[in-house]
Amino acid sequence: MNIRIGFWLLLLVSLGACKGKTSSVQETLFSGVIRVAVDETLSPLAEEAINVFEAQYNQAGVIPLYTSEVEAINLLLRDSVRWVLATRPLTENELESFHSKKFFPESVKVATDGIALIVNRQNADSIFNLALLQKIFTGEITRWEEIAPGARAGEIQVVFDHPNSSTVRYAIDSICGEGQLSERCHAAGTNRKVIDYVARTRGALGVIGVNWISDDRDSLCRDFLDEIQVARVSRADRPTYGNSYQPYQYYLYTGQYPLRRDIYILLNDPRSVLPTGLTSFFSGSRGQRIVLKAGLLPATMPVNIVNVREQI
């Protein structure tokens, strides 16, 4: 636990112990202490934005819980948190559940990112199309030599972060089609562990959130890219270097990189206090610049993105 989170947790506990007394930190749009839940896939973006938000509003404390998307949304449904960062809006059934309790939550789109595929540095097979990915994820193709005769990486070991993660849901909904995700796929626990596994396993194919590798200002992202290589994905029937793309901002923007998804803030804040203020920050110019600098697409500001054709 870092010092910042430890301080706000201590303050939150103190405020709870002093219930009924006047708090020295008034709860407003930009002051107070809140817990939020974040899909772990999006934690690099959330961490950067929360740090800047707290620096700008020094009476505000945001305590993030990084967890699976399923658990994050369940916390919102149980009213354990009032703010969630996820990769889907609330469903009709979830909205009905809130409405039955006289709550009227919002799903606010704040960015677009993508799903990145990563392979070991020693694996020469790093170009895929959607049909090929479907066969790999459903278990129809299980070895690298079935993709490229003569390949030496052996068994394809598909690894996700968490069984209830947004990347698993995306693979099932947007890649597998009517098929089921193969039982041969396994979960490492976190995106960091996926990267570590791919770095040491020649036959691995990792599935992670783009924002773990898209911020070239972040030394951790640069270290990750030294350990693995980012695959290219094509919409074409015959994928080649010329018609396949990595998850650069430009290719997310044009749609040429096919594995895109949107990022939403799920907000249930009937009093319109700090959770609403944090949402306003994310949607405003400063929050959207953070999204842009993180290598993702902002939802509410124009972008000027340069087309570069080289590996991440």
mmCIF file of N, CA, C and O in Angstrom, residues 17-89:
data_model
loop_
_atom_site.group_PDB
_atom_site.id
_atom_site.type_symbol
_atom_site.label_atom_id
_atom_site.label_comp_id
_atom_site.label_asym_id
_atom_site.label_seq_id
_atom_site.Cartn_x
_atom_site.Cartn_y
_atom_site.Cartn_z
ATOM 1 N N ALA A 17 -15.365 6.814 12.416
ATOM 2 C CA ALA A 17 -15.388 6.720 13.876
ATOM 3 C C ALA A 17 -15.989 7.959 14.508
ATOM 4 O O ALA A 17 -16.527 7.914 15.608
ATOM 5 N N CYS A 18 -15.921 9.071 13.789
ATOM 6 C CA CYS A 18 -16.444 10.332 14.321
ATOM 7 C C CYS A 18 -17.818 10.650 13.742
ATOM 8 O O CYS A 18 -18.194 11.813 13.616
ATOM 9 N N LYS A 19 -18.535 9.668 13.353
ATOM 10 C CA LYS A 19 -19.857 9.879 12.760
ATOM 11 C C LYS A 19 -20.746 10.671 13.717
ATOM 12 O O LYS A 19 -20.831 10.400 14.898
ATOM 13 N N GLY A 20 -21.402 11.666 13.166
ATOM 14 C CA GLY A 20 -22.263 12.516 13.975
ATOM 15 C C GLY A 20 -21.592 13.814 14.336
ATOM 16 O O GLY A 20 -22.236 14.762 14.754
ATOM 17 N N LYS A 21 -20.268 13.885 14.162
ATOM 18 C CA LYS A 21 -19.533 15.111 14.408
ATOM 19 C C LYS A 21 -19.257 15.804 13.079
ATOM 20 O O LYS A 21 -19.287 15.203 12.015
ATOM 21 N N THR A 22 -18.944 17.081 13.114
ATOM 22 C CA THR A 22 -18.652 17.836 11.911
ATOM 23 C C THR A 22 -17.293 17.423 11.370
ATOM 24 O O THR A 22 -16.295 17.452 12.067
ATOM 25 N N SER A 23 -17.236 17.011 10.085
ATOM 26 C CA SER A 23 -15.988 16.591 9.470
ATOM 27 C C SER A 23 -15.170 17.800 9.054
ATOM 28 O O SER A 23 -15.692 18.802 8.612
ATOM 29 N N SER A 24 -13.836 17.688 9.211
ATOM 30 C CA SER A 24 -12.953 18.755 8.769
ATOM 31 C C SER A 24 -12.831 18.769 7.251
ATOM 32 O O SER A 24 -12.349 19.740 6.675
ATOM 33 N N VAL A 25 -13.218 17.678 6.579
ATOM 34 C CA VAL A 25 -13.198 17.605 5.124
ATOM 35 C C VAL A 25 -14.641 17.498 4.641
ATOM 36 O O VAL A 25 -15.237 16.430 4.666
ATOM 37 N N GLN A 26 -15.177 18.626 4.220
ATOM 38 C CA GLN A 26 -16.574 18.651 3.777
ATOM 39 C C GLN A 26 -16.710 17.931 2.449
ATOM 40 O O GLN A 26 -15.866 18.063 1.561
ATOM 41 N N GLU A 27 -17.778 17.153 2.313
ATOM 42 C CA GLU A 27 -18.004 16.418 1.077
ATOM 43 C C GLU A 27 -18.688 17.320 0.058
ATOM 44 O O GLU A 27 -19.839 17.726 0.235
ATOM 45 N N THR A 28 -17.942 17.648 -0.996
ATOM 46 C CA THR A 28 -18.447 18.482 -2.085
ATOM 47 C C THR A 28 -18.031 17.842 -3.406
ATOM 48 O O THR A 28 -17.512 16.716 -3.431
ATOM 49 N N LEU A 29 -18.204 18.567 -4.495
ATOM 50 C CA LEU A 29 -17.770 18.067 -5.799
ATOM 51 C C LEU A 29 -16.267 17.795 -5.833
ATOM 52 O O LEU A 29 -15.812 16.893 -6.550
ATOM 53 N N PHE A 30 -15.489 18.566 -5.053
ATOM 54 C CA PHE A 30 -14.045 18.457 -5.155
ATOM 55 C C PHE A 30 -13.359 18.356 -3.791
ATOM 56 O O PHE A 30 -12.201 18.739 -3.640
ATOM 57 N N SER A 31 -14.076 17.827 -2.814
ATOM 58 C CA SER A 31 -13.464 17.556 -1.517
ATOM 59 C C SER A 31 -14.170 16.374 -0.868
ATOM 60 O O SER A 31 -15.305 16.026 -1.235
ATOM 61 N N GLY A 32 -13.480 15.764 0.087
ATOM 62 C CA GLY A 32 -14.011 14.582 0.746
ATOM 63 C C GLY A 32 -13.154 13.373 0.409
ATOM 64 O O GLY A 32 -12.098 13.484 -0.218
ATOM 65 N N VAL A 33 -13.597 12.205 0.848
ATOM 66 C CA VAL A 33 -12.875 10.953 0.606
ATOM 67 C C VAL A 33 -13.859 9.911 0.096
ATOM 68 O O VAL A 33 -14.927 9.725 0.689
ATOM 69 N N ILE A 34 -13.520 9.249 -0.998
ATOM 70 C CA ILE A 34 -14.393 8.208 -1.552
ATOM 71 C C ILE A 34 -13.572 6.979 -1.944
ATOM 72 O O ILE A 34 -12.388 7.077 -2.249
ATOM 73 N N ARG A 35 -14.229 5.848 -1.913
ATOM 74 C CA ARG A 35 -13.699 4.636 -2.522
ATOM 75 C C ARG A 35 -14.279 4.514 -3.928
ATOM 76 O O ARG A 35 -15.460 4.815 -4.148
ATOM 77 N N VAL A 36 -13.471 4.053 -4.876
ATOM 78 C CA VAL A 36 -13.952 3.788 -6.230
ATOM 79 C C VAL A 36 -13.465 2.404 -6.639
ATOM 80 O O VAL A 36 -12.487 1.885 -6.088
ATOM 81 N N ALA A 37 -14.143 1.799 -7.599
ATOM 82 C CA ALA A 37 -13.744 0.485 -8.117
ATOM 83 C C ALA A 37 -13.330 0.634 -9.572
ATOM 84 O O ALA A 37 -14.003 1.317 -10.351
ATOM 85 N N VAL A 38 -12.224 -0.001 -9.928
ATOM 86 C CA VAL A 38 -11.653 0.133 -11.262
ATOM 87 C C VAL A 38 -11.356 -1.253 -11.823
ATOM 88 O O VAL A 38 -10.741 -2.082 -11.146
ATOM 89 N N ASP A 39 -11.810 -1.484 -13.060
ATOM 90 C CA ASP A 39 -11.396 -2.683 -13.777
ATOM 91 C C ASP A 39 -9.867 -2.677 -13.837
ATOM 92 O O ASP A 39 -9.261 -1.740 -14.357
ATOM 93 N N GLU A 40 -9.233 -3.724 -13.330
ATOM 94 C CA GLU A 40 -7.771 -3.773 -13.236
ATOM 95 C C GLU A 40 -7.103 -3.560 -14.585
ATOM 96 O O GLU A 40 -5.980 -3.032 -14.659
ATOM 97 N N THR A 41 -7.777 -3.919 -15.661
ATOM 98 C CA THR A 41 -7.249 -3.696 -17.003
ATOM 99 C C THR A 41 -6.983 -2.214 -17.259
ATOM 100 O O THR A 41 -6.109 -1.862 -18.045
ATOM 101 N N LEU A 42 -7.725 -1.344 -16.580
ATOM 102 C CA LEU A 42 -7.633 0.101 -16.801
ATOM 103 C C LEU A 42 -6.834 0.810 -15.714
ATOM 104 O O LEU A 42 -6.838 2.043 -15.650
ATOM 105 N N SER A 43 -6.140 0.067 -14.874
ATOM 106 C CA SER A 43 -5.501 0.684 -13.710
ATOM 107 C C SER A 43 -4.409 1.698 -14.056
ATOM 108 O O SER A 43 -4.283 2.706 -13.343
ATOM 109 N N PRO A 44 -3.600 1.525 -15.115
ATOM 110 C CA PRO A 44 -2.615 2.580 -15.404
ATOM 111 C C PRO A 44 -3.270 3.931 -15.691
ATOM 112 O O PRO A 44 -2.811 4.971 -15.201
ATOM 113 N N LEU A 45 -4.343 3.937 -16.470
ATOM 114 C CA LEU A 45 -5.063 5.174 -16.759
ATOM 115 C C LEU A 45 -5.676 5.755 -15.498
ATOM 116 O O LEU A 45 -5.560 6.960 -15.223
ATOM 117 N N ALA A 46 -6.338 4.919 -14.703
ATOM 118 C CA ALA A 46 -6.998 5.395 -13.488
ATOM 119 C C ALA A 46 -5.989 5.973 -12.509
ATOM 120 O O ALA A 46 -6.222 7.026 -11.905
ATOM 121 N N GLU A 47 -4.858 5.295 -12.332
ATOM 122 C CA GLU A 47 -3.848 5.761 -11.377
ATOM 123 C C GLU A 47 -3.331 7.141 -11.754
ATOM 124 O O GLU A 47 -3.195 8.025 -10.901
ATOM 125 N N GLU A 48 -3.042 7.342 -13.034
ATOM 126 C CA GLU A 48 -2.543 8.642 -13.484
ATOM 127 C C GLU A 48 -3.585 9.733 -13.276
ATOM 128 O O GLU A 48 -3.279 10.823 -12.769
ATOM 129 N N ALA A 49 -4.829 9.458 -13.657
ATOM 130 C CA ALA A 49 -5.882 10.466 -13.532
ATOM 131 C C ALA A 49 -6.161 10.807 -12.070
ATOM 132 O O ALA A 49 -6.347 11.987 -11.721
ATOM 133 N N ILE A 50 -6.188 9.810 -11.207
ATOM 134 C CA ILE A 50 -6.458 10.057 -9.788
ATOM 135 C C ILE A 50 -5.333 10.883 -9.165
ATOM 136 O O ILE A 50 -5.578 11.803 -8.370
ATOM 137 N N ASN A 51 -4.096 10.593 -9.530
ATOM 138 C CA ASN A 51 -2.968 11.364 -9.003
ATOM 139 C C ASN A 51 -3.082 12.840 -9.379
ATOM 140 O O ASN A 51 -2.860 13.726 -8.546
ATOM 141 N N VAL A 52 -3.424 13.101 -10.631
ATOM 142 C CA VAL A 52 -3.547 14.495 -11.086
ATOM 143 C C VAL A 52 -4.750 15.157 -10.423
ATOM 144 O O VAL A 52 -4.681 16.324 -10.003
ATOM 145 N N PHE A 53 -5.856 14.438 -10.300
ATOM 146 C CA PHE A 53 -7.064 14.982 -9.666
ATOM 147 C C PHE A 53 -6.778 15.379 -8.220
ATOM 148 O O PHE A 53 -7.144 16.476 -7.770
ATOM 149 N N GLU A 54 -6.110 14.519 -7.479
ATOM 150 C CA GLU A 54 -5.811 14.819 -6.081
ATOM 151 C C GLU A 54 -4.806 15.967 -5.948
ATOM 152 O O GLU A 54 -4.861 16.739 -4.980
ATOM 153 N N ALA A 55 -3.895 16.082 -6.911
ATOM 154 C CA ALA A 55 -2.948 17.194 -6.876
ATOM 155 C C ALA A 55 -3.656 18.519 -7.138
ATOM 156 O O ALA A 55 -3.316 19.549 -6.546
ATOM 157 N N GLN A 56 -4.662 18.486 -8.011
ATOM 158 C CA GLN A 56 -5.402 19.710 -8.328
ATOM 159 C C GLN A 56 -6.372 20.086 -7.214
ATOM 160 O O GLN A 56 -6.564 21.269 -6.923
ATOM 161 N N TYR A 57 -6.976 19.076 -6.587
ATOM 162 C CA TYR A 57 -7.957 19.311 -5.513
ATOM 163 C C TYR A 57 -7.427 18.643 -4.249
ATOM 164 O O TYR A 57 -7.714 17.470 -3.980
ATOM 165 N N ASN A 58 -6.653 19.404 -3.472
ATOM 166 C CA ASN A 58 -5.934 18.780 -2.365
ATOM 167 C C ASN A 58 -6.818 18.442 -1.163
ATOM 168 O O ASN A 58 -6.343 17.876 -0.189
ATOM 169 N N GLN A 59 -8.093 18.762 -1.221
ATOM 170 C CA GLN A 59 -9.031 18.335 -0.188
ATOM 171 C C GLN A 59 -9.799 17.081 -0.605
ATOM 172 O O GLN A 59 -10.714 16.645 0.100
ATOM 173 N N ALA A 60 -9.433 16.524 -1.763
ATOM 174 C CA ALA A 60 -10.113 15.327 -2.273
ATOM 175 C C ALA A 60 -9.217 14.110 -2.116
ATOM 176 O O ALA A 60 -8.017 14.161 -2.404
ATOM 177 N N GLY A 61 -9.796 13.006 -1.661
ATOM 178 C CA GLY A 61 -9.082 11.741 -1.558
ATOM 179 C C GLY A 61 -9.855 10.648 -2.271
ATOM 180 O O GLY A 61 -11.041 10.456 -2.020
ATOM 181 N N VAL A 62 -9.187 9.950 -3.179
ATOM 182 C CA VAL A 62 -9.823 8.874 -3.944
ATOM 183 C C VAL A 62 -9.058 7.584 -3.672
ATOM 184 O O VAL A 62 -7.858 7.488 -3.953
ATOM 185 N N ILE A 63 -9.731 6.593 -3.111
ATOM 186 C CA ILE A 63 -9.121 5.311 -2.769
ATOM 187 C C ILE A 63 -9.580 4.270 -3.796
ATOM 188 O O ILE A 63 -10.733 3.835 -3.788
ATOM 189 N N PRO A 64 -8.708 3.887 -4.735
ATOM 190 C CA PRO A 64 -9.115 2.949 -5.780
ATOM 191 C C PRO A 64 -8.987 1.493 -5.355
ATOM 192 O O PRO A 64 -8.017 1.100 -4.702
ATOM 193 N N LEU A 65 -9.963 0.712 -5.724
ATOM 194 C CA LEU A 65 -9.902 -0.740 -5.593
ATOM 195 C C LEU A 65 -9.793 -1.306 -6.997
ATOM 196 O O LEU A 65 -10.712 -1.176 -7.804
ATOM 197 N N TYR A 66 -8.658 -1.918 -7.317
ATOM 198 C CA TYR A 66 -8.440 -2.510 -8.637
ATOM 199 C C TYR A 66 -8.857 -3.973 -8.582
ATOM 200 O O TYR A 66 -8.283 -4.769 -7.844
ATOM 201 N N THR A 67 -9.842 -4.312 -9.378
ATOM 202 C CA THR A 67 -10.434 -5.639 -9.300
ATOM 203 C C THR A 67 -10.954 -6.033 -10.676
ATOM 204 O O THR A 67 -10.717 -5.332 -11.664
ATOM 205 N N SER A 68 -11.629 -7.161 -10.768
ATOM 206 C CA SER A 68 -12.213 -7.564 -12.053
ATOM 207 C C SER A 68 -13.410 -6.675 -12.376
ATOM 208 O O SER A 68 -14.023 -6.075 -11.487
ATOM 209 N N GLU A 69 -13.744 -6.593 -13.655
ATOM 210 C CA GLU A 69 -14.884 -5.770 -14.046
ATOM 211 C C GLU A 69 -16.179 -6.272 -13.419
ATOM 212 O O GLU A 69 -17.012 -5.466 -12.968
ATOM 213 N N VAL A 70 -16.350 -7.577 -13.350
ATOM 214 C CA VAL A 70 -17.558 -8.145 -12.747
ATOM 215 C C VAL A 70 -17.689 -7.711 -11.299
ATOM 216 O O VAL A 70 -18.749 -7.256 -10.851
ATOM 217 N N GLU A 71 -16.599 -7.819 -10.544
ATOM 218 C CA GLU A 71 -16.652 -7.450 -9.131
ATOM 219 C C GLU A 71 -16.843 -5.943 -8.964
ATOM 220 O O GLU A 71 -17.561 -5.497 -8.061
ATOM 221 N N ALA A 72 -16.206 -5.146 -9.813
ATOM 222 C CA ALA A 72 -16.356 -3.690 -9.722
ATOM 223 C C ALA A 72 -17.812 -3.285 -9.890
ATOM 224 O O ALA A 72 -18.348 -2.471 -9.114
ATOM 225 N N ILE A 73 -18.493 -3.865 -10.874
ATOM 226 C CA ILE A 73 -19.890 -3.509 -11.113
ATOM 227 C C ILE A 73 -20.783 -4.068 -10.010
ATOM 228 O O ILE A 73 -21.763 -3.431 -9.601
ATOM 229 N N ASN A 74 -20.437 -5.239 -9.489
ATOM 230 C CA ASN A 74 -21.197 -5.774 -8.348
ATOM 231 C C ASN A 74 -21.096 -4.859 -7.133
ATOM 232 O O ASN A 74 -22.074 -4.695 -6.376
ATOM 233 N N LEU A 75 -19.938 -4.257 -6.914
ATOM 234 C CA LEU A 75 -19.785 -3.306 -5.807
ATOM 235 C C LEU A 75 -20.691 -2.097 -6.005
ATOM 236 O O LEU A 75 -21.271 -1.579 -5.045
ATOM 237 N N LEU A 76 -20.828 -1.655 -7.238
ATOM 238 C CA LEU A 76 -21.730 -0.538 -7.527
ATOM 239 C C LEU A 76 -23.178 -0.941 -7.271
ATOM 240 O O LEU A 76 -23.960 -0.183 -6.677
ATOM 241 N N LEU A 77 -23.537 -2.139 -7.703
ATOM 242 C CA LEU A 77 -24.910 -2.623 -7.513
ATOM 243 C C LEU A 77 -25.255 -2.782 -6.033
ATOM 244 O O LEU A 77 -26.401 -2.580 -5.629
ATOM 245 N N ARG A 78 -24.249 -3.126 -5.224
ATOM 246 C CA ARG A 78 -24.466 -3.290 -3.784
ATOM 247 C C ARG A 78 -24.346 -1.969 -3.022
ATOM 248 O O ARG A 78 -24.458 -1.943 -1.804
ATOM 249 N N ASP A 79 -24.102 -0.893 -3.753
ATOM 250 C CA ASP A 79 -23.940 0.436 -3.161
ATOM 251 C C ASP A 79 -22.719 0.510 -2.255
ATOM 252 O O ASP A 79 -22.659 1.309 -1.316
ATOM 253 N N SER A 80 -21.716 -0.332 -2.519
ATOM 254 C CA SER A 80 -20.462 -0.281 -1.768
ATOM 255 C C SER A 80 -19.541 0.807 -2.307
ATOM 256 O O SER A 80 -18.639 1.284 -1.610
ATOM 257 N N VAL A 81 -19.714 1.154 -3.581
ATOM 258 C CA VAL A 81 -19.032 2.295 -4.193
ATOM 259 C C VAL A 81 -20.066 3.037 -5.024
ATOM 260 O O VAL A 81 -21.117 2.500 -5.380
ATOM 261 N N ARG A 82 -19.745 4.286 -5.357
ATOM 262 C CA ARG A 82 -20.637 5.108 -6.178
ATOM 263 C C ARG A 82 -20.026 5.444 -7.531
ATOM 264 O O ARG A 82 -20.645 6.148 -8.323
ATOM 265 N N TRP A 83 -18.816 4.902 -7.809
ATOM 266 C CA TRP A 83 -18.075 5.268 -9.024
ATOM 267 C C TRP A 83 -17.264 4.070 -9.474
ATOM 268 O O TRP A 83 -16.526 3.475 -8.683
ATOM 269 N N VAL A 84 -17.398 3.720 -10.762
ATOM 270 C CA VAL A 84 -16.684 2.576 -11.322
ATOM 271 C C VAL A 84 -16.108 2.974 -12.683
ATOM 272 O O VAL A 84 -16.767 3.678 -13.463
ATOM 273 N N LEU A 85 -14.896 2.530 -12.973
ATOM 274 C CA LEU A 85 -14.317 2.668 -14.309
ATOM 275 C C LEU A 85 -14.312 1.294 -14.953
ATOM 276 O O LEU A 85 -13.696 0.355 -14.438
ATOM 277 N N ALA A 86 -15.018 1.163 -16.078
ATOM 278 C CA ALA A 86 -15.229 -0.148 -16.702
ATOM 279 C C ALA A 86 -15.243 0.007 -18.218
ATOM 280 O O ALA A 86 -15.130 1.114 -18.757
ATOM 281 N N THR A 87 -15.427 -1.122 -18.918
ATOM 282 C CA THR A 87 -15.396 -1.088 -20.383
ATOM 283 C C THR A 87 -16.758 -1.410 -20.997
ATOM 284 O O THR A 87 -16.845 -1.831 -22.141
ATOM 285 N N ARG A 88 -17.793 -1.187 -20.229
ATOM 286 C CA ARG A 88 -19.147 -1.323 -20.779
ATOM 287 C C ARG A 88 -20.098 -0.431 -19.991
ATOM 288 O O ARG A 88 -19.850 -0.112 -18.821
ATOM 289 N N PRO A 89 -21.204 -0.016 -20.609
ATOM 290 C CA PRO A 89 -22.218 0.721 -19.851
ATOM 291 C C PRO A 89 -23.052 -0.226 -19.014
ATOM 292 O O PRO A 89 -22.943 -1.458 -19.142
#
